[in-house]
Short mmCIF file of C-alpha atoms and ligand atoms in Angstrom, two decimals:
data_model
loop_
_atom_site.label_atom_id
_atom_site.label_comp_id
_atom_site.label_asym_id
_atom_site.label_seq_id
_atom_site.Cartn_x
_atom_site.Cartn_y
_atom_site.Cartn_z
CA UNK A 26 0.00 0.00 0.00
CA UNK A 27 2.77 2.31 0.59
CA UNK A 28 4.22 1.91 -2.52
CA UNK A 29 0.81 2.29 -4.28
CA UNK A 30 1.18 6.13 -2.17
CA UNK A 31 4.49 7.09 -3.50
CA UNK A 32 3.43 6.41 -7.21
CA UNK A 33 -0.02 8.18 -6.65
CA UNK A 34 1.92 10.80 -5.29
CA UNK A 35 4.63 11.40 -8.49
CA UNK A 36 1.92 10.80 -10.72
CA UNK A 37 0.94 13.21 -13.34
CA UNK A 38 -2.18 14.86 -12.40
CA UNK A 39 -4.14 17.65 -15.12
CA UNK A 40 -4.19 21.25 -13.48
CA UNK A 41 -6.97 24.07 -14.56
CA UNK A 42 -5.38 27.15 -13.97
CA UNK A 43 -7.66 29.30 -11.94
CA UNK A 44 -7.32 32.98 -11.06
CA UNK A 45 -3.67 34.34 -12.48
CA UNK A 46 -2.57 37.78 -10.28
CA UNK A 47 0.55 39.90 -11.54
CA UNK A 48 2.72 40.73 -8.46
CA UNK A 49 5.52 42.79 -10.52
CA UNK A 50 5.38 43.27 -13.86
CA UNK A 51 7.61 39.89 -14.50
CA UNK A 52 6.23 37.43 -12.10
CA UNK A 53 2.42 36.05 -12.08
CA UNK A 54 0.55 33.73 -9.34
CA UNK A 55 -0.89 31.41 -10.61
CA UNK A 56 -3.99 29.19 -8.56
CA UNK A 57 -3.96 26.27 -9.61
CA UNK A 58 -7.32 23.34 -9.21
CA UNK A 59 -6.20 20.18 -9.43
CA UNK A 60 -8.51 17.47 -8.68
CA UNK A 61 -7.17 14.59 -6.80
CA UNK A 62 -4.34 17.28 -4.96
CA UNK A 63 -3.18 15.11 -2.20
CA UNK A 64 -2.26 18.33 -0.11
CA UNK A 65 1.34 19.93 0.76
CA UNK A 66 3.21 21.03 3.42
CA UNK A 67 4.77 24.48 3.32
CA UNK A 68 8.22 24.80 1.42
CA UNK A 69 7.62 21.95 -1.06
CA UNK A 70 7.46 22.44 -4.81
CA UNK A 71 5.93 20.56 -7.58
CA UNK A 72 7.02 19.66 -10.99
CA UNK A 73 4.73 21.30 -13.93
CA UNK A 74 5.12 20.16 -17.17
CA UNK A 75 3.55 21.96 -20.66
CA UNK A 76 2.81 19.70 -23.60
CA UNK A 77 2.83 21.37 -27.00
CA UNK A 78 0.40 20.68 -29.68
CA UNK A 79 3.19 18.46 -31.90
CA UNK A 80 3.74 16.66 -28.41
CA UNK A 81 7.14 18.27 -27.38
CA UNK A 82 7.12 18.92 -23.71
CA UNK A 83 8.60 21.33 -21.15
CA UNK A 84 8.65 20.47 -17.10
CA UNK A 85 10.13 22.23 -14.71
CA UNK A 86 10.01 22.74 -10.89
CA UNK A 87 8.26 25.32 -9.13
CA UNK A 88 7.54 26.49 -5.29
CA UNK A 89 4.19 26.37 -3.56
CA UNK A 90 3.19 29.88 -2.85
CA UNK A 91 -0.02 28.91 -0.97
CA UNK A 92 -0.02 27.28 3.06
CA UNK A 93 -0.90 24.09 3.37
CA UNK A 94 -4.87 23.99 3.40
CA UNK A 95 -4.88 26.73 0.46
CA UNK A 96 -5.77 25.89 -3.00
CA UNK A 97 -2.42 25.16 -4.96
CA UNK A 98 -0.54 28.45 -6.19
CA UNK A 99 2.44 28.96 -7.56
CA UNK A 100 4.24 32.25 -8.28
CA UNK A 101 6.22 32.33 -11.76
CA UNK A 102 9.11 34.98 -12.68
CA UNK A 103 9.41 35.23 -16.23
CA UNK A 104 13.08 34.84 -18.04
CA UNK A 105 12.71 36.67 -20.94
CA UNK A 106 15.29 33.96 -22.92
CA UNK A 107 13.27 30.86 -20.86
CA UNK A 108 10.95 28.54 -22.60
CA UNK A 109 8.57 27.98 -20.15
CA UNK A 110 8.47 30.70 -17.63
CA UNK A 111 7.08 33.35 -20.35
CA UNK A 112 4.43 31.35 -20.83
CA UNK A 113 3.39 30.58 -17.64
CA UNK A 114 3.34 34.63 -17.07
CA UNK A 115 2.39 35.83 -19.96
CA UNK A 116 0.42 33.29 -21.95
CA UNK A 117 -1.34 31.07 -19.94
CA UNK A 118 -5.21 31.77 -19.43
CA UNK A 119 -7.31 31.11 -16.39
CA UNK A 120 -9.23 27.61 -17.70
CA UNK A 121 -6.51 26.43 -19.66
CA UNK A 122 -5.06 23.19 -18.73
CA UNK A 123 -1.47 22.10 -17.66
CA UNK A 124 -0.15 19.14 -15.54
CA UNK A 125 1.06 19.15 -12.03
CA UNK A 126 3.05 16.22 -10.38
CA UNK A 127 3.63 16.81 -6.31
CA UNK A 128 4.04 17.76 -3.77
CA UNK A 129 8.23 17.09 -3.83
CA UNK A 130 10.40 17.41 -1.03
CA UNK A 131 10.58 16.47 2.52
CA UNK A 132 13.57 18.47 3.37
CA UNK A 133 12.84 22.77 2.76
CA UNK A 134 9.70 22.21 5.04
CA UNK A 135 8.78 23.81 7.81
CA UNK A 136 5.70 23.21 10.24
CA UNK A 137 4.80 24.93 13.60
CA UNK A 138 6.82 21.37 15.71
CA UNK A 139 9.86 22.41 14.00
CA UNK A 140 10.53 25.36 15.90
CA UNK A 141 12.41 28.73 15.66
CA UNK A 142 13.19 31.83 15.48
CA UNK A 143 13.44 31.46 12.04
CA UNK A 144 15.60 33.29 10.22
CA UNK A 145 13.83 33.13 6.03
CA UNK A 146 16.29 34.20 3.74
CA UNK A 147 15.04 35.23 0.13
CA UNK A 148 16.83 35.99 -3.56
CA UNK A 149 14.24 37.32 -6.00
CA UNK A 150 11.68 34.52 -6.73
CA UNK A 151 13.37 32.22 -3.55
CA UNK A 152 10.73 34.08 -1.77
CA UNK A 153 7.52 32.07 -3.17
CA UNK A 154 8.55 29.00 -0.11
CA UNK A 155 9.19 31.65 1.83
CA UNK A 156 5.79 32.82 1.50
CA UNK A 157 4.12 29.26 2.27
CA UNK A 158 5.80 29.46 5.20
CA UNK A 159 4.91 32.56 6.88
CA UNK A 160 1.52 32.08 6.19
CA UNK A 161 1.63 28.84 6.98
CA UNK A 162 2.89 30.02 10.52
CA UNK A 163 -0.25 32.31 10.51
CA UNK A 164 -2.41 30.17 9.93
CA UNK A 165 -1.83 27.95 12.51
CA UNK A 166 -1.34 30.62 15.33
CA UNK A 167 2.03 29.52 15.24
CA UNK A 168 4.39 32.46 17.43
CA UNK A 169 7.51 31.40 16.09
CA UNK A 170 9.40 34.66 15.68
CA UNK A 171 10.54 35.45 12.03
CA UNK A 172 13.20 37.73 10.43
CA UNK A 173 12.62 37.86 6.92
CA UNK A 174 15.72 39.04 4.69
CA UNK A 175 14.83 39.75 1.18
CA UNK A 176 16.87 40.28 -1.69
CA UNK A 177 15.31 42.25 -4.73
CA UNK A 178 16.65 43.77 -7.55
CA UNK A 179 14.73 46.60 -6.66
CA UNK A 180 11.57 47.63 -4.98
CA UNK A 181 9.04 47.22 -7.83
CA UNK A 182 10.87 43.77 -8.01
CA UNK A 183 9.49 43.08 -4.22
CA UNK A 184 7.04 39.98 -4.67
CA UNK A 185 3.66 39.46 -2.74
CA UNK A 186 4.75 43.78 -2.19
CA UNK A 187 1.34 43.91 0.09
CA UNK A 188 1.35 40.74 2.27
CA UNK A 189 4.81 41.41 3.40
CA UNK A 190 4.12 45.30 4.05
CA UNK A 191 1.50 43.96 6.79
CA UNK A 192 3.72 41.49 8.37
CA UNK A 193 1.57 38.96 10.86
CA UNK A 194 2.97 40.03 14.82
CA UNK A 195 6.61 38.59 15.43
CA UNK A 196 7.94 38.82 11.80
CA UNK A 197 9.86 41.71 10.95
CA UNK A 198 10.80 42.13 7.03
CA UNK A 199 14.24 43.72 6.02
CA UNK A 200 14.59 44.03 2.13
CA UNK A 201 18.18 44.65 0.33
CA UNK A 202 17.46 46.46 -3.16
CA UNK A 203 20.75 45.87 -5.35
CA UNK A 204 20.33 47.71 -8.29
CA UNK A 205 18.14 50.42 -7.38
CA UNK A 206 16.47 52.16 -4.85
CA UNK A 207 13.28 54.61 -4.47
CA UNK A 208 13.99 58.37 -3.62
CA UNK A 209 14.76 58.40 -0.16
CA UNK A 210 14.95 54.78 0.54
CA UNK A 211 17.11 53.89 3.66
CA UNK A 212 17.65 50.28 3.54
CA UNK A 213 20.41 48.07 2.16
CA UNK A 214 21.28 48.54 -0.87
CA UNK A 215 23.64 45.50 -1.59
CA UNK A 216 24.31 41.74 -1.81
CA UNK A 217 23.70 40.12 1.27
CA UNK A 218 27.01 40.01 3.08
CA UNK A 219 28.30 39.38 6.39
CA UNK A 220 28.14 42.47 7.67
CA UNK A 221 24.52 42.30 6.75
CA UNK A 222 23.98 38.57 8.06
CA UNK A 223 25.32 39.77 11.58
CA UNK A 224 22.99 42.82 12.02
CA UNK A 225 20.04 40.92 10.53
CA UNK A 226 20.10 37.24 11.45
CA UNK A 227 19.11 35.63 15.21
CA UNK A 228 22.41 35.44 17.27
CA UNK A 229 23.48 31.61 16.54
CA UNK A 230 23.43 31.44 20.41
CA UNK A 231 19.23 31.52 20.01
CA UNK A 232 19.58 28.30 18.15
CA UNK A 233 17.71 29.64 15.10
CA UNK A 234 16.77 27.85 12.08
CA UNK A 235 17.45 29.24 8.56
CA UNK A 236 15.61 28.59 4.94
CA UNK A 237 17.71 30.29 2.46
CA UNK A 238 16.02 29.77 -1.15
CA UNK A 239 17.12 31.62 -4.60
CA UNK A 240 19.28 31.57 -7.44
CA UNK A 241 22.55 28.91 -6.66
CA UNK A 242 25.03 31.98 -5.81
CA UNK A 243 22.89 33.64 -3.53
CA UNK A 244 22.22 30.48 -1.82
CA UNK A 245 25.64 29.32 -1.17
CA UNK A 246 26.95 32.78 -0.20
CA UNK A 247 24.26 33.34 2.26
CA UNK A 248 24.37 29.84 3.69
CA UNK A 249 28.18 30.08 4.38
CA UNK A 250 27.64 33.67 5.80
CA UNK A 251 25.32 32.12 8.22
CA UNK A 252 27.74 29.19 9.31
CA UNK A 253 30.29 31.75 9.58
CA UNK A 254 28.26 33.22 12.25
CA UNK A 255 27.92 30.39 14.25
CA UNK A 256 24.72 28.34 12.93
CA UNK A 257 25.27 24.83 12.53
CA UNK A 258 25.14 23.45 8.76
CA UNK A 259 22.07 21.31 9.57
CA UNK A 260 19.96 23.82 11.27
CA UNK A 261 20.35 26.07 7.44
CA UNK A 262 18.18 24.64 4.95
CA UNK A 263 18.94 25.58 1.63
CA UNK A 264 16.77 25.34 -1.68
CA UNK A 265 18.06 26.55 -5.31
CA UNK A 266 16.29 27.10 -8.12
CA UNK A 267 19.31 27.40 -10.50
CA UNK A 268 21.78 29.58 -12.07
CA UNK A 269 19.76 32.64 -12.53
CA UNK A 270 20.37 35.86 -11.13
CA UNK A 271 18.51 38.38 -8.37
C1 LIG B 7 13.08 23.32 -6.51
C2 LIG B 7 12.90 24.49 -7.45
C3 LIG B 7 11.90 25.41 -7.22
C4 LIG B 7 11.71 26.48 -8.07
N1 LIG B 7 10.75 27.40 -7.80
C5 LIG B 7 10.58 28.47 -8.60
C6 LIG B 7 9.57 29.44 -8.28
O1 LIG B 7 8.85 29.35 -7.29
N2 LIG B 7 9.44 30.50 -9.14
C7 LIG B 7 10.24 30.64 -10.26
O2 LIG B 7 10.05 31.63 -11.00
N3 LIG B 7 11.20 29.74 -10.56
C8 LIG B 7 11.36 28.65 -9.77
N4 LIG B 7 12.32 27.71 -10.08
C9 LIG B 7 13.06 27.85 -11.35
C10 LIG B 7 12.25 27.19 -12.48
O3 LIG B 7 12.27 25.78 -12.31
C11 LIG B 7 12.81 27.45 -13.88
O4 LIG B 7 14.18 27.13 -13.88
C12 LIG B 7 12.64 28.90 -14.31
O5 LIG B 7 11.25 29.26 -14.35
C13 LIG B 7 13.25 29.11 -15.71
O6 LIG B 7 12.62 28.24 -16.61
P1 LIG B 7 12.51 28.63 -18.15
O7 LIG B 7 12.04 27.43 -18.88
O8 LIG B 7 11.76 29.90 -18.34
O9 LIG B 7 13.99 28.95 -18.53
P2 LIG B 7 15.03 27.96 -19.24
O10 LIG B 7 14.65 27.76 -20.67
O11 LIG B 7 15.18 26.74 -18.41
O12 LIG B 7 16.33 28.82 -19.16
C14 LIG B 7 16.82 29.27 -17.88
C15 LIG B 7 18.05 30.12 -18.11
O13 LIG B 7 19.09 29.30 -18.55
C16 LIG B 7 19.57 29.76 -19.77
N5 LIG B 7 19.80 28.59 -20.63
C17 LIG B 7 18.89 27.70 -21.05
N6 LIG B 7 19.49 26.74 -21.78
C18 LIG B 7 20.80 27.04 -21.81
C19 LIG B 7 21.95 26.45 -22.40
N7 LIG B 7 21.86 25.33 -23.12
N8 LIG B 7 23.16 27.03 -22.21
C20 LIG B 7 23.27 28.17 -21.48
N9 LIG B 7 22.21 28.78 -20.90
C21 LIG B 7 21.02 28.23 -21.07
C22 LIG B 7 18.48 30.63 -20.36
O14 LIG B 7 19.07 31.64 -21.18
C23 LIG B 7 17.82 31.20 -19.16
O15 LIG B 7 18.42 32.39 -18.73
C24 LIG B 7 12.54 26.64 -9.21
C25 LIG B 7 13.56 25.70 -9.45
C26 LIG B 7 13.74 24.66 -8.59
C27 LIG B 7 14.84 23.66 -8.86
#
């Protein structure tokens, strides 16, 4: 029986797309209904996979946006020189169909038991687990304190702009912009270094757990920035989603 669970799980299911919402002008959510969704725990991803009408076909891995409990969502940045992301923001129609196979991963997860402070770490569209998450951690009451450190190219880059401007109580937000600022902005204005890591991060001495997620450089700097300040390498959870840049 459990091995009839793990194939029902990988298996191919047929997505509608439901309700698409623009959150910058290059990145889309998208809600996805999927009959037969077995459900997901916040920080896993599924694979999605576009078949094209003389049968060539396109998959590729994308975050949950939504908390467990929440339709499926994802959240899409588009590549302008990427095959599939473009059409996933740009193309795709509420009603038309695609297929899903998840939810993937047992490892970038977090849930209330797993405790805290959490220190969420975020390169450009690394923020979409981020996002399950925190309001996962909402949603179930959870008082976990949360510093969120977000890297953006620049503010009108800042995904899911509103939700984080209303943080839930016990998260506080700091954003990095590294190409360009608004008039008057205060903030960072740079990579993430360590400089940054040691004013922003919990003191490894609070035992904090870390989720760093974004493009493979940003990852592996910030994840040895944190070591370097004392967290151990299994309490830093790291997800990449390739070679592109923030
Ligand atoms: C676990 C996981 C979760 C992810 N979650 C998200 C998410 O939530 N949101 C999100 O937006 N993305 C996410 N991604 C990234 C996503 O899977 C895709 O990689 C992304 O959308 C780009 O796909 P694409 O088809 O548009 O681009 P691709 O066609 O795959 O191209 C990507 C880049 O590689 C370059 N490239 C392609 N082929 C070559 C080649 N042969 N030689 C040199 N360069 C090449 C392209 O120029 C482009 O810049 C995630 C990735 C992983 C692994």
């Amino acid at each position: 029986m459990a091995g009839t669970a793990v194939r029902g799980r990988l298996s191919w299911l047929t997505a509608t797309v439901g309700p698409v919402s623009d959150e910058t002008p290059r990145v889309r959510t998208l809600r996805l209904e999927v009959p037969g969704w077995p459900g997901h725990r916040a920080g896993q991803h599924v694979d999605i996979r576009l078949t094209a009408d003389d049968g060539y076909q396109a998959e590729r891995a994308y975050s949950i946006a939504s908390a467990p409990g929440e339709p499926l969502a994802i959240t899409v940045e588009r590549l302008d020189d990427g095959e599939v992301s473009p059409y996933l923001t740009e193309e795709v129609r509420p009603g038309d169909l695609l297929e899903v196979r998840g939810p993937i991963g047992g490892y970038f997860v977090w849930e209330p038991g797993s405790g805290g402070p959490l220190l969420l770490a975020a390169g450009g569209s690394g923020v979409v687990p981020l996002r399950s998450i925190l309001r996962h951690r909402s949603l179930t009451n959870s008082s976990v304190p949360v510093r969120l450190l977000y890297s953006s190219r620049s503010f009108q880059d800042v995904i899911y702009q509103t939700e984080l401007g209303f943080p839930a109580e016990g998260v506080s937000v700091t954003y990095t912009l590294t190409r360009s600022q608004p008039r008057g902005w205060t903030g960072y204005a740079r990579r993430v270094d360590a400089q940054m890591l040691s004013d922003v991060a919990w003191p490894a001495a609070d035992m904090p757990l870390a989720y760093v997620c974004g493009p493979t450089r940003f990852v592996e700097s910030v994840s040895a920035g944190l070591v370097g300040l004392g967290y151990p390498a299994g309490r830093v959870k790291t997800e990449r989603f390739g070679a592109t840049g923030q």
